[in-house]
Short mmCIF file of N, CA, C and O in Angstrom, two decimals:
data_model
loop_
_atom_site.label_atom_id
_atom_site.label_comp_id
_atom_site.label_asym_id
_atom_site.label_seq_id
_atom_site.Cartn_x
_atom_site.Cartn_y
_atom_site.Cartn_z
N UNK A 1 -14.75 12.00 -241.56
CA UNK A 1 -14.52 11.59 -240.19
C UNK A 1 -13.04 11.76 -239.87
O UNK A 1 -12.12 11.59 -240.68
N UNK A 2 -12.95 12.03 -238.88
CA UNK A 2 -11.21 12.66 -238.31
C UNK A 2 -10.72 11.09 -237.77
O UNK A 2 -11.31 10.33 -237.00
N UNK A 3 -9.67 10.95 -238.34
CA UNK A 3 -8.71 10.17 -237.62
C UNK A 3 -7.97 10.28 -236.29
O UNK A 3 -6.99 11.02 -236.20
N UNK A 4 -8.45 9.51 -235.19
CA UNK A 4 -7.18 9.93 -234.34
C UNK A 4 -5.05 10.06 -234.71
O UNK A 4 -4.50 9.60 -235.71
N UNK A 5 -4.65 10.49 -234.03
CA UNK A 5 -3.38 10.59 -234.46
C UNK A 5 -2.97 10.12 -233.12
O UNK A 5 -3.67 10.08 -232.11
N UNK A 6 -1.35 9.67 -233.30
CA UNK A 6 -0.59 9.74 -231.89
C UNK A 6 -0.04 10.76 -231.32
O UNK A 6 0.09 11.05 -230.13
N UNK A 7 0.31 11.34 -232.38
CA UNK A 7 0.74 13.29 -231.68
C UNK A 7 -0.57 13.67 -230.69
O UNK A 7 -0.50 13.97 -229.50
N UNK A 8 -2.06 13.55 -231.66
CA UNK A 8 -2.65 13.78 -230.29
C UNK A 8 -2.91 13.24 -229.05
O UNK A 8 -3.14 13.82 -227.99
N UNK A 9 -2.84 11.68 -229.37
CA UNK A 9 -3.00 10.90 -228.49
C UNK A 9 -1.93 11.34 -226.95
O UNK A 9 -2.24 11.21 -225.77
N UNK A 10 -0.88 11.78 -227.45
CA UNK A 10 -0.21 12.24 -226.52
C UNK A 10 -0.02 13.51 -225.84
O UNK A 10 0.78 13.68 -224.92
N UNK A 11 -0.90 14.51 -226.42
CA UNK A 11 -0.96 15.61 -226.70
C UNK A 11 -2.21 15.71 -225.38
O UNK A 11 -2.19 16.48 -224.42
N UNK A 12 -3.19 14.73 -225.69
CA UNK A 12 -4.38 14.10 -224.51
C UNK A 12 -3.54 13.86 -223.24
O UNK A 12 -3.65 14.52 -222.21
N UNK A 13 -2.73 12.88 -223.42
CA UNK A 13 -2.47 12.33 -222.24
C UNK A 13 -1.57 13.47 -221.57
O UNK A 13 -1.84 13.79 -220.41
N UNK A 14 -0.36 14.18 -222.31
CA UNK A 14 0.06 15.57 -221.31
C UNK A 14 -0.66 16.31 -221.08
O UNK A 14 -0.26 17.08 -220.20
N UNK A 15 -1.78 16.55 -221.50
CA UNK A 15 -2.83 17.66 -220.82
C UNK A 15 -3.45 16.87 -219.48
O UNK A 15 -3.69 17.64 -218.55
N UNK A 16 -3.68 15.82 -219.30
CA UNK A 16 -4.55 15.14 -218.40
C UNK A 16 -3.39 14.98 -217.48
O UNK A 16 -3.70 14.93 -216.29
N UNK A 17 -2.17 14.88 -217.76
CA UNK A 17 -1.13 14.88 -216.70
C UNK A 17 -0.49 16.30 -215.88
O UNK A 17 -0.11 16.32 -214.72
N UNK A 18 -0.51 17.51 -216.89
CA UNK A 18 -0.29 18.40 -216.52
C UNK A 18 -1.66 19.06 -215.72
O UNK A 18 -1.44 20.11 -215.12
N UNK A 19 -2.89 18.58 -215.69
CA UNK A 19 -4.09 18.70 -214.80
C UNK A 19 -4.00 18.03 -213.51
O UNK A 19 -4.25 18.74 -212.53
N UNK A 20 -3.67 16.69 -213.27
CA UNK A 20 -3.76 16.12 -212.56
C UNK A 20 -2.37 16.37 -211.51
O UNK A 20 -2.42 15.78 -210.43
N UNK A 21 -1.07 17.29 -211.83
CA UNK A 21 -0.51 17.64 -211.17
C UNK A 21 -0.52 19.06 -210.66
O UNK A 21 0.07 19.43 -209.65
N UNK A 22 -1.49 20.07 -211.71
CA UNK A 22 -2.25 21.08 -211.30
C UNK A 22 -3.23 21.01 -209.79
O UNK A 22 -3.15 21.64 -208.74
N UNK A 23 -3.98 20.13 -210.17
CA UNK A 23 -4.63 19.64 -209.24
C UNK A 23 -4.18 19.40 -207.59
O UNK A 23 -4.71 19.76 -206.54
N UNK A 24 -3.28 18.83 -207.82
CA UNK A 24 -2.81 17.88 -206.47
C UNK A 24 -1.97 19.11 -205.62
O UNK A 24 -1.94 19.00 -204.40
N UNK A 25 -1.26 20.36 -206.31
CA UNK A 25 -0.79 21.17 -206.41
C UNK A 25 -1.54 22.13 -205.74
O UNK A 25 -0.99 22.55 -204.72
N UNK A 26 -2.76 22.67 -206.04
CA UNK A 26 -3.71 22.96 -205.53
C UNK A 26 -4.00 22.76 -204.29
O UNK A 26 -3.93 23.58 -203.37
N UNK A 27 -4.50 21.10 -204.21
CA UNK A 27 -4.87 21.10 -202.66
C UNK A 27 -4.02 21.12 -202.20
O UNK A 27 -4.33 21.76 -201.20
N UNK A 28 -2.66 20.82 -202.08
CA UNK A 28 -1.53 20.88 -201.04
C UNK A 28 -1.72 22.74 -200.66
O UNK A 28 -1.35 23.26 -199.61
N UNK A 29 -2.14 23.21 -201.41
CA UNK A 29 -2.11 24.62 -200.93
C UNK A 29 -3.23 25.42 -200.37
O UNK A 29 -3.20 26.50 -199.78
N UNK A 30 -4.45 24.49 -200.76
CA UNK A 30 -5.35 24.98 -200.07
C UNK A 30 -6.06 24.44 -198.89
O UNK A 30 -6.83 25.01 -198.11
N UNK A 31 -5.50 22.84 -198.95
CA UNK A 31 -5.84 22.15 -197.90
C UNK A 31 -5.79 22.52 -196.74
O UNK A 31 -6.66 22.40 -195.88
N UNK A 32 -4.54 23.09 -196.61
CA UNK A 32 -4.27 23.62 -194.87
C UNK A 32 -5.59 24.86 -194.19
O UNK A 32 -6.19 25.06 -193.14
N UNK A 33 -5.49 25.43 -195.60
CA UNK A 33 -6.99 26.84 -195.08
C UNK A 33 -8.19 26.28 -194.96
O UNK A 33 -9.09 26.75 -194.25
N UNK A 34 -8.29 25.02 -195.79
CA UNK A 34 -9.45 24.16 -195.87
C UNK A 34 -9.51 23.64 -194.46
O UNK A 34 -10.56 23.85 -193.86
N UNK A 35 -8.80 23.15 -194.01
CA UNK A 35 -8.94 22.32 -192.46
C UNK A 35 -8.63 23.70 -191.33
O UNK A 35 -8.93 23.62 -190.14
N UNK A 36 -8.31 24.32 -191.64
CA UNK A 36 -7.94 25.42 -190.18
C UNK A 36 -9.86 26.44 -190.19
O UNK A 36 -10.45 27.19 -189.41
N UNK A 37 -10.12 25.92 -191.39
CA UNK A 37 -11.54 27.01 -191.28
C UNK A 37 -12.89 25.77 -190.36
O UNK A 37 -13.73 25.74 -189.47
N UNK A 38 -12.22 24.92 -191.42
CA UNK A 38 -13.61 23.65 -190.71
C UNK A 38 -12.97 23.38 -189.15
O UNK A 38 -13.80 22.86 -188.39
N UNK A 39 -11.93 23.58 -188.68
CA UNK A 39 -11.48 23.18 -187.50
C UNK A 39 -12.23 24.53 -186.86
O UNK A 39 -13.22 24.45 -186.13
N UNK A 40 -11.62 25.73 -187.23
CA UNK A 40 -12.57 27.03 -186.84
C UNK A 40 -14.25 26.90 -186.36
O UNK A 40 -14.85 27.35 -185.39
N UNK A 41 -14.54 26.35 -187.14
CA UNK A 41 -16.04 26.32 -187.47
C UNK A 41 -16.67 25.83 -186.47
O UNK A 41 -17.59 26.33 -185.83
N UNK A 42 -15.80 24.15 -186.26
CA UNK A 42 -16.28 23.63 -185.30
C UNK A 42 -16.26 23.74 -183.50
O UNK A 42 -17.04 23.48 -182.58
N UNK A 43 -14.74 24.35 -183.70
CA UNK A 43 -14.35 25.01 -182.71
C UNK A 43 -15.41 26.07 -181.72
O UNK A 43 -15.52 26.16 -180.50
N UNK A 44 -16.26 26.95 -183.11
CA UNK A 44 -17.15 27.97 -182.66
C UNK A 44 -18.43 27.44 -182.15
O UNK A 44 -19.11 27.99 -181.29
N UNK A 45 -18.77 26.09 -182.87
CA UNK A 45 -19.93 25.39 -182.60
C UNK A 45 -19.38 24.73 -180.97
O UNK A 45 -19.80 25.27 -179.94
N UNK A 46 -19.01 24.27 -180.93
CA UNK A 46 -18.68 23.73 -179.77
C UNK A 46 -18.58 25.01 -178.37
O UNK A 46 -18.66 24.74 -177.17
N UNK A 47 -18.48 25.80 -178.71
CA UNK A 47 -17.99 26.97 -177.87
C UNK A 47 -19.97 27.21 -177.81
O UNK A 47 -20.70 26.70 -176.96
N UNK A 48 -20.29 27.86 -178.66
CA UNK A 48 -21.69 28.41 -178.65
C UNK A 48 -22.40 27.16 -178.15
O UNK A 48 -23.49 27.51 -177.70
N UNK A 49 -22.17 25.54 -178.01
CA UNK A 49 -23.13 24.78 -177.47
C UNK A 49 -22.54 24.65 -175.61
O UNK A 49 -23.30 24.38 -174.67
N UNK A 50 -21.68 24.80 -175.54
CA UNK A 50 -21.23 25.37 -174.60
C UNK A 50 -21.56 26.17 -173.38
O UNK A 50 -21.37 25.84 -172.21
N UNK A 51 -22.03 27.13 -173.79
CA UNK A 51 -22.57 28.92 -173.39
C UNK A 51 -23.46 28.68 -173.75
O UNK A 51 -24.13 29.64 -173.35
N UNK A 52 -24.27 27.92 -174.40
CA UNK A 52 -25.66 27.49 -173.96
C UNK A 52 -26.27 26.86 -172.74
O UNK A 52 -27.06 27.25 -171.87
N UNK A 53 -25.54 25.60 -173.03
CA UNK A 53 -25.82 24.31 -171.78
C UNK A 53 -25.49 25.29 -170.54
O UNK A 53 -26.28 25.14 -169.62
N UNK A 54 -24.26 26.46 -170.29
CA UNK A 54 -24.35 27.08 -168.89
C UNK A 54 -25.18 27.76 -168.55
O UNK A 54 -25.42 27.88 -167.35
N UNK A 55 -26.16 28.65 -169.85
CA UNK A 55 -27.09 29.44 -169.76
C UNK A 55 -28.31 28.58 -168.85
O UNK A 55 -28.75 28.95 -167.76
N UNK A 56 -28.60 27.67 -169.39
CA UNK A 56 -29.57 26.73 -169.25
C UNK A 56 -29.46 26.09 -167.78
O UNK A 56 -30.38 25.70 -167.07
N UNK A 57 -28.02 26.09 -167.52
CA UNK A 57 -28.02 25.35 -165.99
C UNK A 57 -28.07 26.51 -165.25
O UNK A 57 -28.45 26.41 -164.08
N UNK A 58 -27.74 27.67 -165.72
CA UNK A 58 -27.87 28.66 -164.46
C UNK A 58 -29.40 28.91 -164.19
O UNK A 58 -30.05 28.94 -163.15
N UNK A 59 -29.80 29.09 -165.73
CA UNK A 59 -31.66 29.64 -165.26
C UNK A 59 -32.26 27.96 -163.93
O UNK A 59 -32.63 27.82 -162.77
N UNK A 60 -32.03 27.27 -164.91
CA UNK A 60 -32.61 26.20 -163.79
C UNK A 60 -31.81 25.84 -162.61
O UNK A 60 -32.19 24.75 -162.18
N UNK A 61 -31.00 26.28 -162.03
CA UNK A 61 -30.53 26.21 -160.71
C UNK A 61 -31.18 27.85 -160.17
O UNK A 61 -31.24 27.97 -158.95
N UNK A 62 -31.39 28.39 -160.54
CA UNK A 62 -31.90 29.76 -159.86
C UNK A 62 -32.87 29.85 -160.20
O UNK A 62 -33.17 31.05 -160.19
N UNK A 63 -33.98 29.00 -160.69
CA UNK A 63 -35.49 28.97 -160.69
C UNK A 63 -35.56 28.14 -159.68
O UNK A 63 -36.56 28.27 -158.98
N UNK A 64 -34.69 27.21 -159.33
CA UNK A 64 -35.49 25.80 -158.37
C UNK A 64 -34.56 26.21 -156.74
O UNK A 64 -34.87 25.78 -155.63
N UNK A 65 -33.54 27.00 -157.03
CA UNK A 65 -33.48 27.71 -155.51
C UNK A 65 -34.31 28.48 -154.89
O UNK A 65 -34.47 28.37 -153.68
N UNK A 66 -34.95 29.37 -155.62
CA UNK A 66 -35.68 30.46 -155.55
C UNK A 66 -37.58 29.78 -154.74
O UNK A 66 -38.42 30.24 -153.98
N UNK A 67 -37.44 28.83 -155.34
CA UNK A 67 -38.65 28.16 -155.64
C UNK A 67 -38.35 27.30 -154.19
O UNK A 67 -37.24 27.16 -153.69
N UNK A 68 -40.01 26.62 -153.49
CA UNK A 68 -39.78 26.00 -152.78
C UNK A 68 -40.13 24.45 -152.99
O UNK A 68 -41.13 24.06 -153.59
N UNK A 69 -39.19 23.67 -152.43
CA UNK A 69 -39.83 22.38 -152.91
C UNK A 69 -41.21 21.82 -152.35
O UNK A 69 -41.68 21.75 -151.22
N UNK A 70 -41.68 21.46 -153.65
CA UNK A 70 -43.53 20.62 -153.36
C UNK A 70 -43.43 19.76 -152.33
O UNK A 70 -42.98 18.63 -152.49
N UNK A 71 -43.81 20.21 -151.24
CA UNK A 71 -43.77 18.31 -150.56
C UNK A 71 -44.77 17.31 -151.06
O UNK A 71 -45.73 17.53 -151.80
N UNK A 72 -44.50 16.50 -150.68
CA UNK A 72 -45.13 15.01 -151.45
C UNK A 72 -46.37 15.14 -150.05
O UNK A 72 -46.43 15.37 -148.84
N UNK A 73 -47.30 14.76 -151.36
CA UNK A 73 -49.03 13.85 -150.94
C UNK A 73 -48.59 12.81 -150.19
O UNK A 73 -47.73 12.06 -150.64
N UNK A 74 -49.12 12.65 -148.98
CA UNK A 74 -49.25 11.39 -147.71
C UNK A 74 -50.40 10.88 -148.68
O UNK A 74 -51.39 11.46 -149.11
N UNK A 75 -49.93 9.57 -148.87
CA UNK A 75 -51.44 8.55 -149.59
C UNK A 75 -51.83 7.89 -148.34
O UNK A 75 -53.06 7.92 -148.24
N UNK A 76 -51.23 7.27 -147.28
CA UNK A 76 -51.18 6.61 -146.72
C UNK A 76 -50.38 6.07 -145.86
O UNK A 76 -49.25 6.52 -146.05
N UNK A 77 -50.41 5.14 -144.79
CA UNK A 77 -49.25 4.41 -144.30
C UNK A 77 -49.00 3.55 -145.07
O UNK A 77 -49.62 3.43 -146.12
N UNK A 78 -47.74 2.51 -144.59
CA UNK A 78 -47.35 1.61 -144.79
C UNK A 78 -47.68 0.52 -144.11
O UNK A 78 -47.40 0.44 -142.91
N UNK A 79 -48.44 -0.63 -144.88
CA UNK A 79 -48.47 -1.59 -143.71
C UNK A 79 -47.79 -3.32 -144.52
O UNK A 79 -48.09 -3.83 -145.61
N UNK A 80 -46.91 -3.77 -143.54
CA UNK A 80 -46.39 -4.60 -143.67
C UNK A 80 -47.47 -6.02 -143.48
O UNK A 80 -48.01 -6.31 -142.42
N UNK A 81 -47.57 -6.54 -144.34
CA UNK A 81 -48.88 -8.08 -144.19
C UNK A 81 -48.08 -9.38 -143.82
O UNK A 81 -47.43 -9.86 -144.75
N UNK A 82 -48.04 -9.88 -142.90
CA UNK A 82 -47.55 -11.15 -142.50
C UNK A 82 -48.14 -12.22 -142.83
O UNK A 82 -49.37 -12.27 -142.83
N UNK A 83 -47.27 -13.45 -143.23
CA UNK A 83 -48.32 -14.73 -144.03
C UNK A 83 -48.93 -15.37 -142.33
O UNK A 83 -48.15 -15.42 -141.38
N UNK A 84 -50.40 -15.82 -142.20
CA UNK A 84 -50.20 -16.68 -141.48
C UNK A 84 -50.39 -17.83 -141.83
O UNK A 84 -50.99 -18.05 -142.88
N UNK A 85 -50.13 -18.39 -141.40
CA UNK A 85 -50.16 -20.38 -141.50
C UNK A 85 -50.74 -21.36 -140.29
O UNK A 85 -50.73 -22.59 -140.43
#
């Protein structure tokens, strides 16, 4: 069975330190492309829901101009009932 040592013990801990500043190193450099693409992304979504909703209001404003309005069914008059007493 292997003994730990302190040479390695430390040998562990500068590798896990020289990672963890690898790391951080990293995102500072990729972060910015990371957020300018998802900002992109959303940017495009928002645009394409956009140019939808106008698509959609134009067909239905130029179907219901075009079109004449239904007039409404007469059911009846109106008659007002007075209490008597």
């Amino acid at each position: 069975m292997d003994t730990a040592s302190f040479s390695g013990f430390l040998r562990t801990i500068a590798i896990l330190i020289l990672v963890y500043y690898a790391i951080r190193i990293a995102f500072r450099l990729l972060a910015p492309v990371l957020v300018q693409q998802v900002v992109k992304k959303a940017q495009q979504n928002f645009y394409d829901q956009q140019q939808n909703m106008q698509q959609q209001y134009q067909q239905q404003s130029g179907t219901s101009s075009a079109e004449k309005p239904k007039e409404k069914k007469k059911v009846g008059e109106y008659i007002d009932f007075e209490e008597i007493e």
